[in-house]
XYZ file of C-alpha atoms in Angstrom:
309
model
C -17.400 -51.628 29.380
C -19.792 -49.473 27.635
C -23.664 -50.229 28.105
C -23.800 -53.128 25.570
C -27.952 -52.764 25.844
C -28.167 -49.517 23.512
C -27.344 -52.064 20.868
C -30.289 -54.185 20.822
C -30.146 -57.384 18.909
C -27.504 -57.717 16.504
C -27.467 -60.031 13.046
C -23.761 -61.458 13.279
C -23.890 -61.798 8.917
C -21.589 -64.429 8.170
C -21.241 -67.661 5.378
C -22.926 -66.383 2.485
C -22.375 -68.483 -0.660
C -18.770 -66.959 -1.638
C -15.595 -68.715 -2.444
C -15.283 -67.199 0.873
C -17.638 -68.860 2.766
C -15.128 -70.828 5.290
C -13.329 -67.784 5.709
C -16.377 -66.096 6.649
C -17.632 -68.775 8.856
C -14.310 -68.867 10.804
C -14.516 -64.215 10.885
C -18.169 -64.426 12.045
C -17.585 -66.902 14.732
C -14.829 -64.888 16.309
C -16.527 -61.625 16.017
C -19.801 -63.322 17.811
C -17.949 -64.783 20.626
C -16.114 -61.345 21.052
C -19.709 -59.267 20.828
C -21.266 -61.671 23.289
C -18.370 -61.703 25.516
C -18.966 -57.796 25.683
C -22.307 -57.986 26.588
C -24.271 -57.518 23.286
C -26.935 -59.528 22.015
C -25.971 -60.784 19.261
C -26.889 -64.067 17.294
C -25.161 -65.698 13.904
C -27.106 -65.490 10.666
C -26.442 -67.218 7.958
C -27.809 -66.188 4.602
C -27.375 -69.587 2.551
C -29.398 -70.765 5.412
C -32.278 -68.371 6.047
C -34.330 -65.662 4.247
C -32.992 -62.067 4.489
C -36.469 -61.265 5.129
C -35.617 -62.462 8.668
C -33.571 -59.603 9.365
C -36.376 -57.589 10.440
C -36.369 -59.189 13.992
C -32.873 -57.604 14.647
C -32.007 -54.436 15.545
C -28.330 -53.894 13.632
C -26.107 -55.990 11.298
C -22.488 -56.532 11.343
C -21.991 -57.589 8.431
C -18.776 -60.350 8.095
C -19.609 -61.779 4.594
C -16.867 -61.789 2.742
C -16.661 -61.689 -0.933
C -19.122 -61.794 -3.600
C -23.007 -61.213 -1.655
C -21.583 -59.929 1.424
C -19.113 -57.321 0.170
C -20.005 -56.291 -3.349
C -23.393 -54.243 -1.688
C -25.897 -57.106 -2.484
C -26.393 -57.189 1.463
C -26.021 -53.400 2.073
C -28.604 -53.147 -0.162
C -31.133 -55.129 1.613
C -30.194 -53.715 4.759
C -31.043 -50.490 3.643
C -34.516 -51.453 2.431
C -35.257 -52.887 5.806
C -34.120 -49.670 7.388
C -31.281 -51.579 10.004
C -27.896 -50.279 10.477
C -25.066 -51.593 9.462
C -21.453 -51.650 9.795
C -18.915 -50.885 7.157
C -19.016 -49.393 3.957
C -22.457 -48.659 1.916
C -23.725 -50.000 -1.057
C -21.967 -47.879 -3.358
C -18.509 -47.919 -2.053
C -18.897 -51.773 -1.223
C -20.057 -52.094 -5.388
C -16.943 -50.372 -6.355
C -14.859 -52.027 -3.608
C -15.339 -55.575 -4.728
C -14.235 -55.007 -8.910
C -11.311 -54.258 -8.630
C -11.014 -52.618 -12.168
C -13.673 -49.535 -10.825
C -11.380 -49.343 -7.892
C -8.463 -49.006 -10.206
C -10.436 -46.464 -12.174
C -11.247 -43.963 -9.773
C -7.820 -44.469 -8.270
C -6.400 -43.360 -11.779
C -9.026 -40.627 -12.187
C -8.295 -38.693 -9.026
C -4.101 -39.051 -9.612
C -3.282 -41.910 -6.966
C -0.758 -44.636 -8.013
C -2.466 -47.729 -9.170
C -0.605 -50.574 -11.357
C -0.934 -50.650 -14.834
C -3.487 -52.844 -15.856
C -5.232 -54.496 -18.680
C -8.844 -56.512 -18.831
C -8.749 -59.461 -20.530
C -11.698 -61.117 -22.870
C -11.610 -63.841 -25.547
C -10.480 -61.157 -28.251
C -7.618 -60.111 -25.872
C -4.072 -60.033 -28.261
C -1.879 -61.375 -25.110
C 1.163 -60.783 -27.000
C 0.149 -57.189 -26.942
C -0.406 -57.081 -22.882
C 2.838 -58.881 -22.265
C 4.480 -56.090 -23.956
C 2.656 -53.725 -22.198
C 2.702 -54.561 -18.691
C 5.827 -56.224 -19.280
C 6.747 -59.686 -16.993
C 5.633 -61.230 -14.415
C 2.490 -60.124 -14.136
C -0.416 -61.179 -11.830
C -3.856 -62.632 -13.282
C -6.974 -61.994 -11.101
C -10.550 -62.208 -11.006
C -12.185 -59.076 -10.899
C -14.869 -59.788 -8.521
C -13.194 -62.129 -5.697
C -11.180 -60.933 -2.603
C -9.080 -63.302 -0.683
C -6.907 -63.989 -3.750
C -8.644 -66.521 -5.173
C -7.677 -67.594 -8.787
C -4.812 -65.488 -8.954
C -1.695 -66.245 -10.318
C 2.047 -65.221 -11.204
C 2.629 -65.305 -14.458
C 6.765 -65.295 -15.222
C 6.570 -66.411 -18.634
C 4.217 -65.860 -21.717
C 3.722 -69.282 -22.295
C 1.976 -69.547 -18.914
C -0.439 -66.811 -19.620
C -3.226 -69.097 -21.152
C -3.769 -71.522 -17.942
C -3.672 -68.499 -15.354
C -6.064 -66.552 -17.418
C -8.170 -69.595 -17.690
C -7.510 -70.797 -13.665
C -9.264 -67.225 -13.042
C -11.816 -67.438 -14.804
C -13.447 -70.189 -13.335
C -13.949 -67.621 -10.798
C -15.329 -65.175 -12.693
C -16.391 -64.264 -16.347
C -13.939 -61.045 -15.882
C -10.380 -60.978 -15.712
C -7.482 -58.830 -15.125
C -3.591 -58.613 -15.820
C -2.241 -56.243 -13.951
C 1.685 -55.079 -13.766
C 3.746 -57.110 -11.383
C 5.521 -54.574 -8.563
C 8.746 -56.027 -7.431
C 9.430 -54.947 -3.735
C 7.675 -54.413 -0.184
C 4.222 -55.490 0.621
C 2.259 -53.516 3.445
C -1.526 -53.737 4.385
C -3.454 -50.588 6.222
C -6.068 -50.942 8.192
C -8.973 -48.498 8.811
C -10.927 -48.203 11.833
C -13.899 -45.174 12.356
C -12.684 -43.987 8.839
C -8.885 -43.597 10.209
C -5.659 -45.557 9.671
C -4.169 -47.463 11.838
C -0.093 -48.593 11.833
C 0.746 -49.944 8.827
C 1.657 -53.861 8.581
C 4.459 -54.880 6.795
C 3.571 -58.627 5.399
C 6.066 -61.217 4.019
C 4.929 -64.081 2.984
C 7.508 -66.874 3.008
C 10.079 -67.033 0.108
C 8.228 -70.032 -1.326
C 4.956 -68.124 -2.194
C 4.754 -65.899 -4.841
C 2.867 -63.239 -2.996
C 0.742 -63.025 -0.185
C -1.989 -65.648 -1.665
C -4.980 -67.882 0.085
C -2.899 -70.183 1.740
C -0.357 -67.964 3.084
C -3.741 -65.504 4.327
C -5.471 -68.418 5.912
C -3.756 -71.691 6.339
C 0.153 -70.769 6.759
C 2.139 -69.994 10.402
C 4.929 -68.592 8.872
C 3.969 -65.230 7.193
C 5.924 -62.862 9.210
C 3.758 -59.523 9.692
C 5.629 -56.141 10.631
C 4.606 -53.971 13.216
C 6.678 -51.408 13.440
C 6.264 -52.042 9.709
C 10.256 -50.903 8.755
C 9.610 -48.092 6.789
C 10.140 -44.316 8.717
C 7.797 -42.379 10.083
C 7.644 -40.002 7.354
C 6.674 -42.756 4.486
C 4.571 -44.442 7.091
C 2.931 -41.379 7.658
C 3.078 -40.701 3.590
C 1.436 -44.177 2.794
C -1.450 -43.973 5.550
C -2.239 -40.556 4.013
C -2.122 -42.042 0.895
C -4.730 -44.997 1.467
C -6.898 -42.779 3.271
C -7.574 -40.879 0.277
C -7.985 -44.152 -1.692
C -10.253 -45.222 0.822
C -11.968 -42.290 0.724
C -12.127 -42.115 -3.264
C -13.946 -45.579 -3.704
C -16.800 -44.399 -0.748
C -15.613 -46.625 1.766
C -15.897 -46.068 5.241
C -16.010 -47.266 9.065
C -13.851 -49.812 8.919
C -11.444 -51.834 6.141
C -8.528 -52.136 4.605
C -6.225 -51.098 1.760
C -3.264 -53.307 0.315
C -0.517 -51.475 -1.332
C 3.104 -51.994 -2.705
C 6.291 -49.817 -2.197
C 8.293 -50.697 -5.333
C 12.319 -51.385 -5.387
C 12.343 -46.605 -6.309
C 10.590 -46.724 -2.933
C 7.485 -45.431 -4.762
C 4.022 -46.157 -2.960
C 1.261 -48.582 -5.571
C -2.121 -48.912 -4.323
C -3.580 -53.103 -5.423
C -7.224 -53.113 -3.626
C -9.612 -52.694 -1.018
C -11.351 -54.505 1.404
C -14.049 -53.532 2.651
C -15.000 -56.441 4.779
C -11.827 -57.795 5.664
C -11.219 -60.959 7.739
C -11.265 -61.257 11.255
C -9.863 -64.238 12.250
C -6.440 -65.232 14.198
C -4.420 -64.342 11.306
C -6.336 -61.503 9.974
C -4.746 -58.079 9.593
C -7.092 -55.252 11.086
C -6.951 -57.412 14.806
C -3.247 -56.823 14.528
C -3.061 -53.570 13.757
C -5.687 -52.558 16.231
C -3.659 -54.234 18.438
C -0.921 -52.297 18.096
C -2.745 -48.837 19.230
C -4.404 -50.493 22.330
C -7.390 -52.308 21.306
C -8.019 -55.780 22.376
C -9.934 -58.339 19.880
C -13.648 -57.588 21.813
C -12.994 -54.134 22.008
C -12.520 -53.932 18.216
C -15.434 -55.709 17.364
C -17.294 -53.646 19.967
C -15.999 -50.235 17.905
C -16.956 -51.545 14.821
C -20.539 -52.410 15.697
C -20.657 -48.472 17.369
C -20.633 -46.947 13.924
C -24.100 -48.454 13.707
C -25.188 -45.835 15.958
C -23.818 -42.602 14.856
C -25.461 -40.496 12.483
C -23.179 -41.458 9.950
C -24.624 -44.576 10.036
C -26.319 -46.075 7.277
């Protein structure tokens, strides 16, 4: 075990005041027990609880606040102004990260495959988006992770109540193209991709929602993830440059489709993903040797590089 000292005291950031809170919670717990069983010395900190201003008596943040606060560079930027490391992606890259229209943006504007995509106001003609993006189509909230307030929409009829489920989430909204066929999540650790996870959700969930990410047993997750080595290998490459694009780095995660052509769609990035039982960058860390501590343990070391921020 490395000499857990070097990392002084360490602000586990966790709660917040997201939809994600619980989520959060539940990451931050798991990733404090893990640092502490290394060796580090590390304490929770909850912002809904305490002033940021606190965060001068530690040494280094890892940062496990997921969703709107945590991951959209609110903290980052605090963190910066107090001059203490941090793990994960900056402010920028975390701003961008968390709307997922920007992310879609840049994806388009540097040629990577993105699904078509329309915001929606109060002026929005949704006759004219059905016939654009065609159906089903998904309805999301352009500033929460975790898929909260989304919803498959199969028929135009049903377009009204999705679009107004998500936006009592947020005063933005999305309809984005529905992508029939494979669903596979890639995790990034120290800016690199791990093996890709293959995720299917059971056949009575529309897609790989809140439930099925937090509260289900049955989602069956592929590792090997089926596809050959070639389009795994194709698909990390792929994400890395989408990763890459939006100014993420460290550590994260990119969800992507491969469509019934076997064509590769990119749908969004995480850039402070969950890290609980069921969460998808333990498993795929797993998979190339690295236990639950020792992950958490390689995260926190990207405080101390010069790449740091």
């Amino acid at each position: 075990m490395s000499n857990a000292s070097k990392f002084g005291k360490v602000a586990v950031l966790l709660g917040g005041k997201s939809a994600e809170r619980e989520v959060s919670l539940d990451s931050g717990q798991a990733v404090l027990e893990a640092l502490i069983r290394s060796g580090v010395n590390a304490e929770a900190f909850d912002p809904q609880n305490r002033s940021v201003t606190e965060l001068v008596n530690y040494d280094r943040a890892f940062i496990v606040l997921h969703g709107r606060g945590g991951e959209d560079g609110q903290i980052q930027g605090v963190l910066e102004w107090l001059n203490i490391p941090y793990t994960g992606t900056g402010v920028q890259g975390s701003a961008i990260g968390m709307d997922k229209v920007k992310t879609k943006q840049i994806w388009q504007g540097s040629d990577l495959p993105t699904a078509p995509y329309r915001i929606i106001d109060k002026d929005s003609d949704l006759a004219e988006v059905v016939e654009s993006l065609g159906l089903p189509l998904i309805i999301k909230p352009v500033h929460e992770g975790s898929s909260v307030g989304m919803s498959k929409v199969e028929k135009a009829e049903d377009l009204a109540a999705a679009i107004a489920k998500a936006t009592q989430h947020d005063a933005v909204v999305m309809a984005e193209k529905w992508i029939t066929g494979r669903e596979f999540t890639i995790s990034f650790l120290n800016g690199q991709p791990l093996p890709v996870i293959r995720l299917q959700p059971p056949a009575d969930v529309a897609f790989y929602d809140y439930e099925a990410k937090y509260q289900r047993n049955d989602v069956q997750y592929g590792i090997p993830c089926g596809l050959t080595e070639a389009e795994e290998q194709r698909l990390q490459a792929l994400c890395l440059r989408a990763f890459q694009a939006v100014g993420a780095s460290g550590w994260g995660r990119i969800d992507a489709m491969q469509d019934e052509q076997g064509n590769f769609w990119l749908l969004e990035v995480n850039t402070v993903p969950g890290m609980t039982s069921h969460s998808l960058v333990p498993k795929a860390a797993n998979a190339v040797g690295y236990s639950f501590d020792a992950l958490c343990v390689a995260i926190l070391e990207q405080t101390l590089t010069g790449a740091a921020h």
